[in-house]
mmCIF file of C-alpha atoms in Angstrom:
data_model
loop_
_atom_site.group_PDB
_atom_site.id
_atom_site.type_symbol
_atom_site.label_atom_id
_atom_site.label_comp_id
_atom_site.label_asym_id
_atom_site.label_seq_id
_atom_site.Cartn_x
_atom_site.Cartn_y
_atom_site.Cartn_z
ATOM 1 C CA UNK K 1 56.498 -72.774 -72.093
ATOM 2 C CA UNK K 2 53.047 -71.511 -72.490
ATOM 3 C CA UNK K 3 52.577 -67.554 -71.717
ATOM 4 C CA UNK K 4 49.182 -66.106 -71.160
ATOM 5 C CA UNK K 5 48.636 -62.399 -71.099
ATOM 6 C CA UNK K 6 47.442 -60.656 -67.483
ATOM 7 C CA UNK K 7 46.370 -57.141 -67.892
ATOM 8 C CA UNK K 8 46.012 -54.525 -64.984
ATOM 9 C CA UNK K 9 45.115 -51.389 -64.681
ATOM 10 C CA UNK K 10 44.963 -48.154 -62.157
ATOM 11 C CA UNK K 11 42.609 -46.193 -61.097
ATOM 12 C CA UNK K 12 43.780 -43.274 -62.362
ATOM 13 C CA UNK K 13 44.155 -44.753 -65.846
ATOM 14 C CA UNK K 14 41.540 -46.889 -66.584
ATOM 15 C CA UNK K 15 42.301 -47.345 -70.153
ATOM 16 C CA UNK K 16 46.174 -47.642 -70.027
ATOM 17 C CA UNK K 17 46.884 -51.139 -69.733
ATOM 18 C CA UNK K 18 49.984 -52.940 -68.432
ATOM 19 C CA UNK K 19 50.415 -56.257 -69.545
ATOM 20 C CA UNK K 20 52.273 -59.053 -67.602
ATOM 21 C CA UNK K 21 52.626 -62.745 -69.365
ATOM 22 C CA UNK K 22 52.434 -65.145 -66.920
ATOM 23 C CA UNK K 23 53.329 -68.659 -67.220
ATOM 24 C CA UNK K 24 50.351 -71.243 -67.368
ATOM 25 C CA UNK K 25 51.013 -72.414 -64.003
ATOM 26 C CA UNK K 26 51.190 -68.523 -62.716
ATOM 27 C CA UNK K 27 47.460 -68.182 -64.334
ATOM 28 C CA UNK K 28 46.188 -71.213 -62.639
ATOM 29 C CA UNK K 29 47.576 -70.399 -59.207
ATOM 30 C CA UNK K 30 46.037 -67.248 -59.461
ATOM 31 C CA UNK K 31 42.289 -68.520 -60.365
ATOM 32 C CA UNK K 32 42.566 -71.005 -57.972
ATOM 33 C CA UNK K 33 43.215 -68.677 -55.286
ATOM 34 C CA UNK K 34 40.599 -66.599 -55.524
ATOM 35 C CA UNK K 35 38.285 -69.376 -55.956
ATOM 36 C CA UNK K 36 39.402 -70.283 -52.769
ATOM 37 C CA UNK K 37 37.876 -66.876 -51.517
ATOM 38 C CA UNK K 38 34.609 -67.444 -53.128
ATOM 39 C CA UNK K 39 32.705 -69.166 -49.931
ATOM 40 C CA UNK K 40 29.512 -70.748 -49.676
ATOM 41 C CA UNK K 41 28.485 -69.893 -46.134
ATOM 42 C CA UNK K 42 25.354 -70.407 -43.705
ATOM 43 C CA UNK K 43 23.176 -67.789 -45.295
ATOM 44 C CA UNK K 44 23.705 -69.571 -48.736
ATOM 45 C CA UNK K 45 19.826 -71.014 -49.211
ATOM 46 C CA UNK K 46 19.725 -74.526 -48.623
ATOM 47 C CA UNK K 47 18.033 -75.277 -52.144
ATOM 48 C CA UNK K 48 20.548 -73.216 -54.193
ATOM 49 C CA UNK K 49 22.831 -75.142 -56.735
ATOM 50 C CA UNK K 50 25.573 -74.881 -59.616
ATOM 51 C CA UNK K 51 24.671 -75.605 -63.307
ATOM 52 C CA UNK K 52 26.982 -76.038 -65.923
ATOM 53 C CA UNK K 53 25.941 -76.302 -69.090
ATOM 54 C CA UNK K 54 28.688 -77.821 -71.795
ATOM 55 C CA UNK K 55 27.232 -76.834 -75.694
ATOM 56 C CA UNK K 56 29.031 -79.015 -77.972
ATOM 57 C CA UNK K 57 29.766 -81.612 -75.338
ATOM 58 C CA UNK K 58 30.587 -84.208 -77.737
ATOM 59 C CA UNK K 59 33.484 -81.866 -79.427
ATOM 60 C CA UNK K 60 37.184 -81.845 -79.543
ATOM 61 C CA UNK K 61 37.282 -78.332 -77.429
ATOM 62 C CA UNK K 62 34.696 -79.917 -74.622
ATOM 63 C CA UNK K 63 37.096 -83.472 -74.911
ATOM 64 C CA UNK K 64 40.715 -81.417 -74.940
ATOM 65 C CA UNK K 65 39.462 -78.199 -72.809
ATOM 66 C CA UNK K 66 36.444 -78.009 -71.228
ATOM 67 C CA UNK K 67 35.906 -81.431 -69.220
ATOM 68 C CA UNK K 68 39.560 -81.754 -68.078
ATOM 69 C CA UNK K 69 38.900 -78.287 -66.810
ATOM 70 C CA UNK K 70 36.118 -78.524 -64.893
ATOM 71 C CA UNK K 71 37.220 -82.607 -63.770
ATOM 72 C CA UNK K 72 40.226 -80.469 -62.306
ATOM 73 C CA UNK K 73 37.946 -78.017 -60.597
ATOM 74 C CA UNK K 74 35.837 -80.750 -58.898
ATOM 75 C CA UNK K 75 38.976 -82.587 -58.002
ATOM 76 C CA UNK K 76 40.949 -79.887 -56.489
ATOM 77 C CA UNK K 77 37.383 -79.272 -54.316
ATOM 78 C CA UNK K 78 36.758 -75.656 -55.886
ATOM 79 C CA UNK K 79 33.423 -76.331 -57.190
ATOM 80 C CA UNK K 80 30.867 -76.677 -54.624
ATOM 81 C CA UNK K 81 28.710 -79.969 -53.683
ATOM 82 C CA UNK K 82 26.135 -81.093 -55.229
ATOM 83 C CA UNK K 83 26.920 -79.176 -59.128
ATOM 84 C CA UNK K 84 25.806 -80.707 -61.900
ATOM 85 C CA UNK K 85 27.123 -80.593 -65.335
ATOM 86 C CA UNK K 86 25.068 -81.050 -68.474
ATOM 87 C CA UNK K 87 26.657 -82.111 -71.712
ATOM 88 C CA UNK K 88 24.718 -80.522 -74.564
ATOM 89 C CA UNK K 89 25.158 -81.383 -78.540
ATOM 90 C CA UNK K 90 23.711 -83.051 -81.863
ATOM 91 C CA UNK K 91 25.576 -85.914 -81.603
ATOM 92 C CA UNK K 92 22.890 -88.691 -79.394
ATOM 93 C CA UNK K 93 25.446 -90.328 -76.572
ATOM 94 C CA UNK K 94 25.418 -91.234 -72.719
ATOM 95 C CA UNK K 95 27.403 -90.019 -69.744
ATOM 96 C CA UNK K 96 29.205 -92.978 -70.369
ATOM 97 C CA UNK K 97 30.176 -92.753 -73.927
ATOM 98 C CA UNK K 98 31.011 -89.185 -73.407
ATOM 99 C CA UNK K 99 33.561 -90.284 -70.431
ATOM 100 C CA UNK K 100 34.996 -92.964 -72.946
ATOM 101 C CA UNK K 101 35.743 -90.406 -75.434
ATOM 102 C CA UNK K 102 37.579 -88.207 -72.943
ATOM 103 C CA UNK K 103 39.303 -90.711 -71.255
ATOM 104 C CA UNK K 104 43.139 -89.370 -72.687
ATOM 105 C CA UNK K 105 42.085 -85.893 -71.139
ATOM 106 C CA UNK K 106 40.681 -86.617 -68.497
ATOM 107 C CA UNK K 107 42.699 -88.551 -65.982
ATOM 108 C CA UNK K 108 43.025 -89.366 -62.616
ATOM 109 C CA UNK K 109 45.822 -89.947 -60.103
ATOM 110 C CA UNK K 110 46.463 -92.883 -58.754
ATOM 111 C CA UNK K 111 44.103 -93.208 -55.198
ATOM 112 C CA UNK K 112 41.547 -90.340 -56.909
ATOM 113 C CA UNK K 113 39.743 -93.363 -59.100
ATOM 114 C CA UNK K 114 36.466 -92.591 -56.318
ATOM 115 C CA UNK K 115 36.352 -88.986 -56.884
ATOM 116 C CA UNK K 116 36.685 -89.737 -60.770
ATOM 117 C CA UNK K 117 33.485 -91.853 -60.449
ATOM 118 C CA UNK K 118 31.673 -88.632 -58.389
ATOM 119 C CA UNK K 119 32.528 -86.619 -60.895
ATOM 120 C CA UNK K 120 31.204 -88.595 -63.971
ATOM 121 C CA UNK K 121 28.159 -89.535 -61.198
ATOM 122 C CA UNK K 122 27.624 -85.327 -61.778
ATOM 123 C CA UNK K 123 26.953 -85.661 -65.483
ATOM 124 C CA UNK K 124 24.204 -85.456 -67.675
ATOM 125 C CA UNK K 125 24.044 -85.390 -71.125
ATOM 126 C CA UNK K 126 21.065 -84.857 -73.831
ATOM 127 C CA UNK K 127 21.209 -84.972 -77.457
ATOM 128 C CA UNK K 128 19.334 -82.068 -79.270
ATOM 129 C CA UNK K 129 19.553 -79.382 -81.676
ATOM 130 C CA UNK K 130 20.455 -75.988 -81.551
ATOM 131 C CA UNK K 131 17.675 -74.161 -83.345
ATOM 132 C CA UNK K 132 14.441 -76.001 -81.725
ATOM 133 C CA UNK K 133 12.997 -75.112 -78.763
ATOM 134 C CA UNK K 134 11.177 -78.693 -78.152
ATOM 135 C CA UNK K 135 15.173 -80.053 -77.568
ATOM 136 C CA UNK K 136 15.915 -76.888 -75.222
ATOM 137 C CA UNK K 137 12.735 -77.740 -73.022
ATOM 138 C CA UNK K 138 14.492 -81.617 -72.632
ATOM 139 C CA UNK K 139 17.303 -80.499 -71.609
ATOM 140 C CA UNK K 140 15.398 -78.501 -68.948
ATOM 141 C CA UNK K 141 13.515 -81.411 -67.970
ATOM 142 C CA UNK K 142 16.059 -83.611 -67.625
ATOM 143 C CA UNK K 143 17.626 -80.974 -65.329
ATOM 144 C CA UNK K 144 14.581 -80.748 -63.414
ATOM 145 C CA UNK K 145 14.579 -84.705 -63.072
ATOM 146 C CA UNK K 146 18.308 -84.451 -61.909
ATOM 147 C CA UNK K 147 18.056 -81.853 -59.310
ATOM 148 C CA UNK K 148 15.030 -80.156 -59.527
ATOM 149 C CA UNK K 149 16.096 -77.013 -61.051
ATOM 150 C CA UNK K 150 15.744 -75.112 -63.817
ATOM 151 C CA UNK K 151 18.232 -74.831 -66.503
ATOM 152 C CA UNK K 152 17.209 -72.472 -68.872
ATOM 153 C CA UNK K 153 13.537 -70.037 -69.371
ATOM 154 C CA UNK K 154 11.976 -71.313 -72.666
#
């Protein structure tokens, strides 16, 4: 069984720390509850919009960690509509190679095959390096062809 440390702490001892270790499960109740709390309500502007941005989208962490993650996120209805994710790395792919490679991570139940697709449908993915700005500014323009928005200030 896989035990992750929680640490709390009081107010009267801000730097004395008492740590529980939940089980993997515990910790994911736990987020998902108070993403649950996190509302996006009338006076949320119309145009606004979640970005995620994946560096080293075509690596084992991103294949293993990161997209199952954030498939389970969309899935279980905790991200809101209409996020986009943008798979960043050197290695030159599409959306669809990139769900091909994670296809042993991330998996759907039987019935959710239509919300897979929507989620893939959410993904982007440019090829570019990490030390030039000219690749920075195309992955900026590709998110501004995607959703109008901008990614990231060059």
């Amino acid at each position: 069984m896989a035990l992750i440390p929680f640490r709390t702490h009081t107010m009267h001892t801000p730097y004395v720390y008492d740590t529980k270790w939940l089980t993997l499960g515990e910790g994911l109740k736990i987020l998902k509850e108070s993403l649950k709390k996190v509302q996006i309500t009338e006076s949320t502007p119309s145009d606004s919009s979640q970005v995620f941005v994946v560096f080293g989208a075509s690596g084992d962490l991103a294949k293993k960690k990161i997209y199952p993650t954030l498939w389970a996120l969309f899935r279980d209805g905790l991200m809101p509509g209409g996020t986009q994710i943008f798979g960043y790395a050197r290695s030159k792919m599409t959306v669809g190679e990139l769900r091909e490679r994670c296809k042993g991570t991330v998996k759907c139940k039987e019935g959710e095959e239509a919300l897979l697709d929507n989620f893939w449908a959410s993904n982007h993915y440019v090829a570019g390096s990490y030390d030039t700005q000219r690749d920075f500014e195309m992955l900026n323009q590709v998110g501004r062809l995607a959703d109008n928005k901008t990614i990231c200030s060059t």
